[in-house]
Amino acid sequence: MESFGAVADDHRPIVDFAKDKNGIDQILLRNSKGASVKISLHGAQVLSWKNERGDELLFTSSKTVLKPPHPVRGGIPICFPQFGTRGSLEQHGFARNKIWVVENDPPPLPSFDPTEKAYVDLVLKPSDEDLRIWPHSFEFHLRVSLTSDGNLTLLSRVRNINSKPFSFSIAYHTYFSISDISEVRIEGLETLDYLDNLLEKERFTEQGDALTFESEIDRVYLSSKDVVAVFDHERKRTFLIKKEGLPDIVVWNPWEKKAKTLGDLGDEEYKHMLCVDGAAIEKPITLKPGEEWTGLLDLSVVPST
Ligand code: BG6
């Protein structure tokens, strides 16, 4: 990959551009303390989020294919306009496989926001091919920001520019990098109902205090609180997932057997990833002509014991 040539050495927030080995644009955000976020225009997918010490916070498979139309296995794929498989739409929708566009093209380079954050604005509009599969005109505007505290935020705005209503579901399929799946727990899902994708979406109620892992899991927790925490005991750090407009939380880990069926995931790599997604799935979002939906995901990491 071409390097990010204009990375400032005076530690100002920066926005910089480069191309990956397939010629797809990538954007690097860096804040004043040296934390960084890398985004690919393939899927508007966040590929990397590093804290100020340079520790990677997101998982990406060593076997991922960084070439459309194959989705990237890791980072934060955006599942839109559907989560899962239904009708003629591909699994998790087409947004993660499309090449997005930087808004205000050509963007100011480097973009400098002295107030507090580095950000980039991206947009997806349906192609003729997309409209044949999903006949709804929309604009999906996404702002990816890195705050001065190192938080990663994704602010989505989906606008209906159709003459009739449409509905969609969405998930930020976030692959957190974890020490070991047996060492982590999720808090914030206690007592919630969930749909179990491993049991034909049957509905259950969570009984435990915190969610821990000892086998494959694939669930959609419904109407969760606006903050959910992933504790990584061994790394002594906790991810906080804050969200607005995203009532549901997906929890996914393929475990050993399913990992072996995924060609773009190493056999043992399931131990070092956990997907916890802010999402709107159970009740699809319906937009009338001219209406806009906004959803915000805010990820931060704090030390823990
Ligand atoms: C989960 C789905 O949330 O995402 C699983 O419920 C799926 O069935 C997983 O395997 C990953 O999806 P994909 O398309 O990226 O392999």
CSV table of C-alpha atoms and ligand atoms in Angstrom, one decimal:
chain,number,residue,atom,x,y,z
A,1,MET,CA,0.0,0.0,0.0
A,2,GLU,CA,1.2,3.5,-0.7
A,3,SER,CA,2.0,5.3,2.6
A,4,PHE,CA,0.1,8.1,4.2
A,5,GLY,CA,2.6,10.7,3.0
A,6,ALA,CA,1.4,13.8,4.8
A,7,VAL,CA,1.2,12.5,8.3
A,8,ALA,CA,2.0,15.6,10.4
A,9,ASP,CA,4.9,15.2,12.8
A,10,ASP,CA,3.7,18.0,15.0
A,11,HIS,CA,0.8,15.9,16.3
A,12,ARG,CA,-2.0,18.1,15.0
A,13,PRO,CA,-5.3,16.4,14.1
A,14,ILE,CA,-5.0,15.4,10.5
A,15,VAL,CA,-6.9,13.8,7.7
A,16,ASP,CA,-4.8,12.2,5.1
A,17,PHE,CA,-5.4,10.0,2.0
A,18,ALA,CA,-3.6,7.0,0.5
A,19,LYS,CA,-4.4,4.0,-1.8
A,20,ASP,CA,-4.4,0.4,-0.8
A,21,LYS,CA,-2.7,-2.2,-3.1
A,22,ASN,CA,-5.8,-2.5,-5.2
A,23,GLY,CA,-6.0,1.2,-5.8
A,24,ILE,CA,-8.9,1.8,-3.4
A,25,ASP,CA,-8.7,5.1,-1.4
A,26,GLN,CA,-8.1,5.0,2.3
A,27,ILE,CA,-8.4,7.8,4.8
A,28,LEU,CA,-6.3,8.2,7.9
A,29,LEU,CA,-7.6,10.3,10.8
A,30,ARG,CA,-5.2,11.2,13.6
A,31,ASN,CA,-5.8,13.2,16.7
A,32,SER,CA,-3.4,15.5,18.5
A,33,LYS,CA,-2.3,12.7,20.9
A,34,GLY,CA,-1.4,10.3,18.1
A,35,ALA,CA,-4.5,8.0,18.2
A,36,SER,CA,-5.6,7.1,14.7
A,37,VAL,CA,-8.4,5.6,12.5
A,38,LYS,CA,-8.1,4.2,9.1
A,39,ILE,CA,-11.1,4.0,6.8
A,40,SER,CA,-11.5,2.4,3.3
A,41,LEU,CA,-13.8,3.7,0.7
A,42,HIS,CA,-14.6,0.1,0.1
A,43,GLY,CA,-17.7,-0.1,2.3
A,44,ALA,CA,-16.8,3.1,4.2
A,45,GLN,CA,-15.3,0.5,6.4
A,46,VAL,CA,-13.2,1.4,9.4
A,47,LEU,CA,-10.2,-0.9,9.1
A,48,SER,CA,-8.2,0.2,12.1
A,49,TRP,CA,-8.6,2.2,15.3
A,50,LYS,CA,-5.5,2.7,17.4
A,51,ASN,CA,-5.1,4.4,20.8
A,52,GLU,CA,-2.4,7.0,21.5
A,53,ARG,CA,0.1,4.3,22.3
A,54,GLY,CA,-0.5,2.7,18.9
A,55,ASP,CA,-2.4,-0.4,20.2
A,56,GLU,CA,-4.9,-1.7,17.6
A,57,LEU,CA,-8.4,-1.9,19.1
A,58,LEU,CA,-10.2,-3.6,16.2
A,59,PHE,CA,-9.7,-7.1,14.9
A,60,THR,CA,-8.9,-7.8,11.2
A,61,SER,CA,-8.4,-11.3,10.0
A,62,SER,CA,-5.0,-12.2,8.7
A,63,LYS,CA,-6.8,-13.9,5.8
A,64,THR,CA,-9.2,-11.1,4.9
A,65,VAL,CA,-9.6,-10.2,1.2
A,66,LEU,CA,-9.2,-6.5,0.6
A,67,LYS,CA,-10.9,-6.5,-2.7
A,68,PRO,CA,-14.5,-5.8,-3.7
A,69,PRO,CA,-16.9,-7.5,-4.0
A,70,HIS,CA,-15.6,-9.5,-1.0
A,71,PRO,CA,-16.4,-7.8,2.3
A,72,VAL,CA,-13.5,-7.2,4.7
A,73,ARG,CA,-13.4,-9.6,7.6
A,74,GLY,CA,-12.8,-7.2,10.4
A,75,GLY,CA,-12.9,-3.6,11.4
A,76,ILE,CA,-16.5,-2.2,11.2
A,77,PRO,CA,-18.5,-3.4,8.2
A,78,ILE,CA,-21.7,-1.4,7.8
A,79,CYS,CA,-24.6,-3.8,7.2
A,80,PHE,CA,-27.2,-1.8,5.2
A,81,PRO,CA,-30.0,-1.9,4.0
A,82,GLN,CA,-30.5,-5.2,5.8
A,83,PHE,CA,-28.9,-7.3,8.4
A,84,GLY,CA,-28.8,-11.0,7.7
A,85,THR,CA,-30.2,-12.6,4.6
A,86,ARG,CA,-33.7,-12.0,3.2
A,87,GLY,CA,-35.1,-11.7,-0.3
A,88,SER,CA,-32.7,-10.9,-3.2
A,89,LEU,CA,-30.4,-8.7,-1.2
A,90,GLU,CA,-27.0,-10.2,-0.4
A,91,GLN,CA,-26.1,-11.1,3.2
A,92,HIS,CA,-25.9,-8.0,5.4
A,93,GLY,CA,-26.8,-5.7,2.4
A,94,PHE,CA,-24.7,-4.1,-0.3
A,95,ALA,CA,-23.3,-1.1,1.5
A,96,ARG,CA,-20.2,-2.9,2.8
A,97,ASN,CA,-19.3,-3.9,-0.7
A,98,LYS,CA,-19.7,-0.6,-2.5
A,99,ILE,CA,-17.2,2.1,-3.1
A,100,TRP,CA,-18.3,5.1,-1.2
A,101,VAL,CA,-17.4,8.7,-2.1
A,102,VAL,CA,-15.8,11.4,0.0
A,103,GLU,CA,-18.2,14.3,0.2
A,104,ASN,CA,-17.2,17.8,-1.1
A,105,ASP,CA,-15.0,16.1,-3.6
A,106,PRO,CA,-12.2,17.1,-3.9
A,107,PRO,CA,-11.8,17.3,-0.2
A,108,PRO,CA,-9.6,19.9,1.4
A,109,LEU,CA,-6.2,18.2,2.1
A,110,PRO,CA,-5.1,18.1,4.8
A,111,SER,CA,-8.4,18.9,6.6
A,112,PHE,CA,-7.7,20.4,10.0
A,113,ASP,CA,-10.3,20.9,12.7
A,114,PRO,CA,-8.5,22.8,15.5
A,115,THR,CA,-11.5,22.4,17.8
A,116,GLU,CA,-11.1,18.8,18.7
A,117,LYS,CA,-11.5,16.2,16.1
A,118,ALA,CA,-10.4,14.8,12.8
A,119,TYR,CA,-13.3,13.6,10.6
A,120,VAL,CA,-14.2,12.6,7.1
A,121,ASP,CA,-17.6,12.7,5.4
A,122,LEU,CA,-18.6,9.9,3.1
A,123,VAL,CA,-21.7,9.3,1.0
A,124,LEU,CA,-23.3,6.3,-0.7
A,125,LYS,CA,-26.0,6.6,-3.4
A,126,PRO,CA,-27.5,3.6,-5.1
A,127,SER,CA,-26.2,2.5,-8.5
A,128,ASP,CA,-28.6,1.3,-11.2
A,129,GLU,CA,-27.6,-2.2,-10.2
A,130,ASP,CA,-28.5,-1.5,-6.6
A,131,LEU,CA,-31.8,-0.1,-7.6
A,132,ARG,CA,-32.7,-3.2,-9.5
A,133,ILE,CA,-32.1,-5.3,-6.4
A,134,TRP,CA,-33.5,-2.8,-3.9
A,135,PRO,CA,-35.7,-0.2,-5.7
A,136,HIS,CA,-35.4,2.7,-3.3
A,137,SER,CA,-33.5,5.9,-3.9
A,138,PHE,CA,-31.6,7.0,-0.8
A,139,GLU,CA,-28.5,8.9,0.3
A,140,PHE,CA,-26.4,7.5,3.1
A,141,HIS,CA,-24.2,10.2,4.6
A,142,LEU,CA,-21.6,9.0,7.1
A,143,ARG,CA,-19.3,11.1,9.2
A,144,VAL,CA,-16.4,9.1,10.8
A,145,SER,CA,-14.7,11.1,13.5
A,146,LEU,CA,-11.8,10.6,15.9
A,147,THR,CA,-12.2,12.9,18.9
A,148,SER,CA,-9.4,14.5,21.0
A,149,ASP,CA,-9.9,11.7,23.6
A,150,GLY,CA,-9.5,9.0,21.0
A,151,ASN,CA,-13.2,8.1,20.7
A,152,LEU,CA,-14.3,6.7,17.4
A,153,THR,CA,-17.7,7.9,16.3
A,154,LEU,CA,-19.8,7.0,13.3
A,155,LEU,CA,-22.7,9.3,12.6
A,156,SER,CA,-25.1,8.0,9.9
A,157,ARG,CA,-27.8,9.9,8.1
A,158,VAL,CA,-30.0,8.0,5.7
A,159,ARG,CA,-32.4,10.1,3.6
A,160,ASN,CA,-35.3,8.9,1.5
A,161,ILE,CA,-35.2,10.6,-1.8
A,162,ASN,CA,-37.9,8.3,-3.2
A,163,SER,CA,-41.5,9.2,-3.9
A,164,LYS,CA,-42.6,6.3,-1.7
A,165,PRO,CA,-41.7,5.1,1.8
A,166,PHE,CA,-39.0,2.4,2.4
A,167,SER,CA,-37.7,0.4,5.3
A,168,PHE,CA,-34.3,-0.8,6.2
A,169,SER,CA,-32.2,-2.3,9.0
A,170,ILE,CA,-28.7,-1.5,9.9
A,171,ALA,CA,-25.8,-2.8,12.0
A,172,TYR,CA,-22.2,-1.6,12.6
A,173,HIS,CA,-20.7,-5.1,12.7
A,174,THR,CA,-17.8,-4.1,15.0
A,175,TYR,CA,-15.0,-6.6,15.4
A,176,PHE,CA,-13.3,-5.7,18.7
A,177,SER,CA,-9.8,-7.0,19.2
A,178,ILE,CA,-9.7,-9.0,22.4
A,179,SER,CA,-7.0,-11.0,24.3
A,180,ASP,CA,-9.0,-14.2,24.4
A,181,ILE,CA,-12.7,-14.9,24.0
A,182,SER,CA,-12.7,-16.9,27.3
A,183,GLU,CA,-11.4,-13.8,29.1
A,184,VAL,CA,-14.0,-11.2,28.2
A,185,ARG,CA,-17.5,-10.4,29.3
A,186,ILE,CA,-20.3,-8.1,28.2
A,187,GLU,CA,-22.3,-6.0,30.6
A,188,GLY,CA,-25.5,-4.1,29.8
A,189,LEU,CA,-27.5,-7.0,28.2
A,190,GLU,CA,-28.8,-8.4,31.5
A,191,THR,CA,-32.6,-9.3,31.5
A,192,LEU,CA,-33.0,-8.3,27.8
A,193,ASP,CA,-34.9,-10.4,25.3
A,194,TYR,CA,-32.8,-11.6,22.4
A,195,LEU,CA,-33.4,-13.4,19.1
A,196,ASP,CA,-31.1,-16.4,18.7
A,197,ASN,CA,-29.9,-16.7,15.1
A,198,LEU,CA,-28.6,-20.2,15.9
A,199,LEU,CA,-32.1,-21.3,16.8
A,200,GLU,CA,-34.1,-19.8,13.9
A,201,LYS,CA,-34.4,-16.4,15.6
A,202,GLU,CA,-36.3,-17.9,18.5
A,203,ARG,CA,-36.9,-15.3,21.3
A,204,PHE,CA,-35.3,-15.8,24.8
A,205,THR,CA,-34.6,-13.7,27.8
A,206,GLU,CA,-31.1,-13.2,29.1
A,207,GLN,CA,-30.8,-14.7,32.5
A,208,GLY,CA,-27.2,-14.2,33.5
A,209,ASP,CA,-25.5,-11.2,35.1
A,210,ALA,CA,-22.9,-10.7,32.4
A,211,LEU,CA,-22.4,-12.5,29.1
A,212,THR,CA,-19.4,-14.8,28.9
A,213,PHE,CA,-18.4,-17.1,26.1
A,214,GLU,CA,-17.8,-20.8,25.7
A,215,SER,CA,-19.4,-21.7,22.4
A,216,GLU,CA,-20.6,-20.1,19.1
A,217,ILE,CA,-22.9,-17.2,19.7
A,218,ASP,CA,-25.1,-15.3,17.2
A,219,ARG,CA,-27.8,-13.1,18.9
A,220,VAL,CA,-29.7,-9.9,18.5
A,221,TYR,CA,-30.4,-8.3,21.9
A,222,LEU,CA,-33.5,-6.1,21.7
A,223,SER,CA,-34.0,-2.6,23.0
A,224,SER,CA,-30.7,-2.4,25.0
A,225,LYS,CA,-29.5,0.5,27.1
A,226,ASP,CA,-27.6,3.2,25.3
A,227,VAL,CA,-24.3,2.0,26.8
A,228,VAL,CA,-22.9,-1.5,26.7
A,229,ALA,CA,-19.5,-2.5,28.0
A,230,VAL,CA,-17.0,-5.2,26.8
A,231,PHE,CA,-14.5,-6.0,29.6
A,232,ASP,CA,-11.2,-7.6,28.6
A,233,HIS,CA,-9.8,-8.9,31.8
A,234,GLU,CA,-6.4,-9.9,30.5
A,235,ARG,CA,-5.7,-6.6,28.6
A,236,LYS,CA,-7.2,-4.6,31.5
A,237,ARG,CA,-9.3,-2.5,29.2
A,238,THR,CA,-13.0,-2.0,28.6
A,239,PHE,CA,-14.7,-0.9,25.4
A,240,LEU,CA,-17.7,1.3,25.9
A,241,ILE,CA,-20.3,1.2,23.1
A,242,LYS,CA,-22.6,4.2,23.3
A,243,LYS,CA,-25.4,4.6,20.8
A,244,GLU,CA,-28.3,6.7,19.7
A,245,GLY,CA,-31.0,5.6,17.3
A,246,LEU,CA,-29.7,2.0,17.5
A,247,PRO,CA,-31.9,0.0,19.9
A,248,ASP,CA,-30.4,-3.4,19.3
A,249,ILE,CA,-27.1,-5.1,20.0
A,250,VAL,CA,-25.7,-8.0,17.9
A,251,VAL,CA,-23.3,-10.3,19.6
A,252,TRP,CA,-21.4,-12.7,17.3
A,253,ASN,CA,-18.5,-15.1,17.6
A,254,PRO,CA,-18.2,-18.1,15.2
A,255,TRP,CA,-16.2,-20.3,17.6
A,256,GLU,CA,-14.0,-23.1,16.4
A,257,LYS,CA,-16.3,-25.1,14.0
A,258,LYS,CA,-17.8,-22.2,12.1
A,259,ALA,CA,-14.5,-20.4,12.0
A,260,LYS,CA,-13.1,-23.3,10.0
A,261,THR,CA,-15.9,-22.8,7.4
A,262,LEU,CA,-15.0,-19.1,6.9
A,263,GLY,CA,-12.3,-19.0,4.3
A,264,ASP,CA,-11.2,-15.5,5.2
A,265,LEU,CA,-10.8,-16.2,9.0
A,266,GLY,CA,-7.8,-18.2,10.4
A,267,ASP,CA,-8.8,-21.3,12.3
A,268,GLU,CA,-7.8,-19.9,15.7
A,269,GLU,CA,-8.6,-16.3,15.1
A,270,TYR,CA,-12.1,-16.5,16.6
A,271,LYS,CA,-10.4,-16.4,20.0
A,272,HIS,CA,-9.2,-12.8,19.4
A,273,MET,CA,-12.4,-11.2,18.0
A,274,LEU,CA,-15.8,-10.4,19.3
A,275,CYS,CA,-18.5,-8.7,17.3
A,276,VAL,CA,-20.7,-6.4,19.3
A,277,ASP,CA,-22.8,-4.2,17.0
A,278,GLY,CA,-25.0,-1.2,17.6
A,279,ALA,CA,-27.9,-2.0,15.3
A,280,ALA,CA,-31.5,-1.4,14.4
A,281,ILE,CA,-32.8,-4.8,13.3
A,282,GLU,CA,-36.0,-6.1,15.1
A,283,LYS,CA,-38.0,-3.0,14.1
A,284,PRO,CA,-36.9,-1.8,10.7
A,285,ILE,CA,-36.7,1.9,10.2
A,286,THR,CA,-39.3,3.3,7.9
A,287,LEU,CA,-38.7,6.6,6.1
A,288,LYS,CA,-41.3,8.5,4.2
A,289,PRO,CA,-40.3,10.5,1.2
A,290,GLY,CA,-38.0,13.3,2.2
A,291,GLU,CA,-37.4,11.9,5.8
A,292,GLU,CA,-34.0,11.3,7.3
A,293,TRP,CA,-32.9,8.9,10.0
A,294,THR,CA,-29.9,9.5,12.2
A,295,GLY,CA,-27.9,6.9,14.1
A,296,LEU,CA,-24.8,7.5,16.2
A,297,LEU,CA,-22.3,5.0,17.4
A,298,ASP,CA,-19.6,6.2,19.8
A,299,LEU,CA,-16.8,3.8,20.8
A,300,SER,CA,-14.3,4.5,23.6
A,301,VAL,CA,-11.9,2.4,25.6
A,302,VAL,CA,-11.0,2.9,29.2
A,303,PRO,CA,-8.6,1.1,31.5
A,304,SER,CA,-10.1,-1.5,33.8
A,305,THR,CA,-8.9,-4.1,36.4
B,1,BG6,C1,-23.6,-12.6,12.0
B,1,BG6,C2,-24.6,-13.4,11.3
B,1,BG6,O1,-24.1,-11.6,12.7
B,1,BG6,O2,-22.7,-12.2,11.0
B,1,BG6,C3,-23.9,-14.7,10.9
B,1,BG6,O3,-25.8,-13.7,12.0
B,1,BG6,C4,-22.7,-14.3,10.0
B,1,BG6,O4,-24.7,-15.6,10.3
B,1,BG6,C5,-21.9,-13.2,10.6
B,1,BG6,O5,-21.9,-15.4,9.7
B,1,BG6,C6,-20.8,-12.7,9.7
B,1,BG6,O6,-21.3,-12.4,8.5
B,1,BG6,P1,-20.4,-12.3,7.2
B,1,BG6,O7,-21.4,-12.2,6.1
B,1,BG6,O8,-19.5,-11.1,7.4
B,1,BG6,O9,-19.7,-13.6,7.2
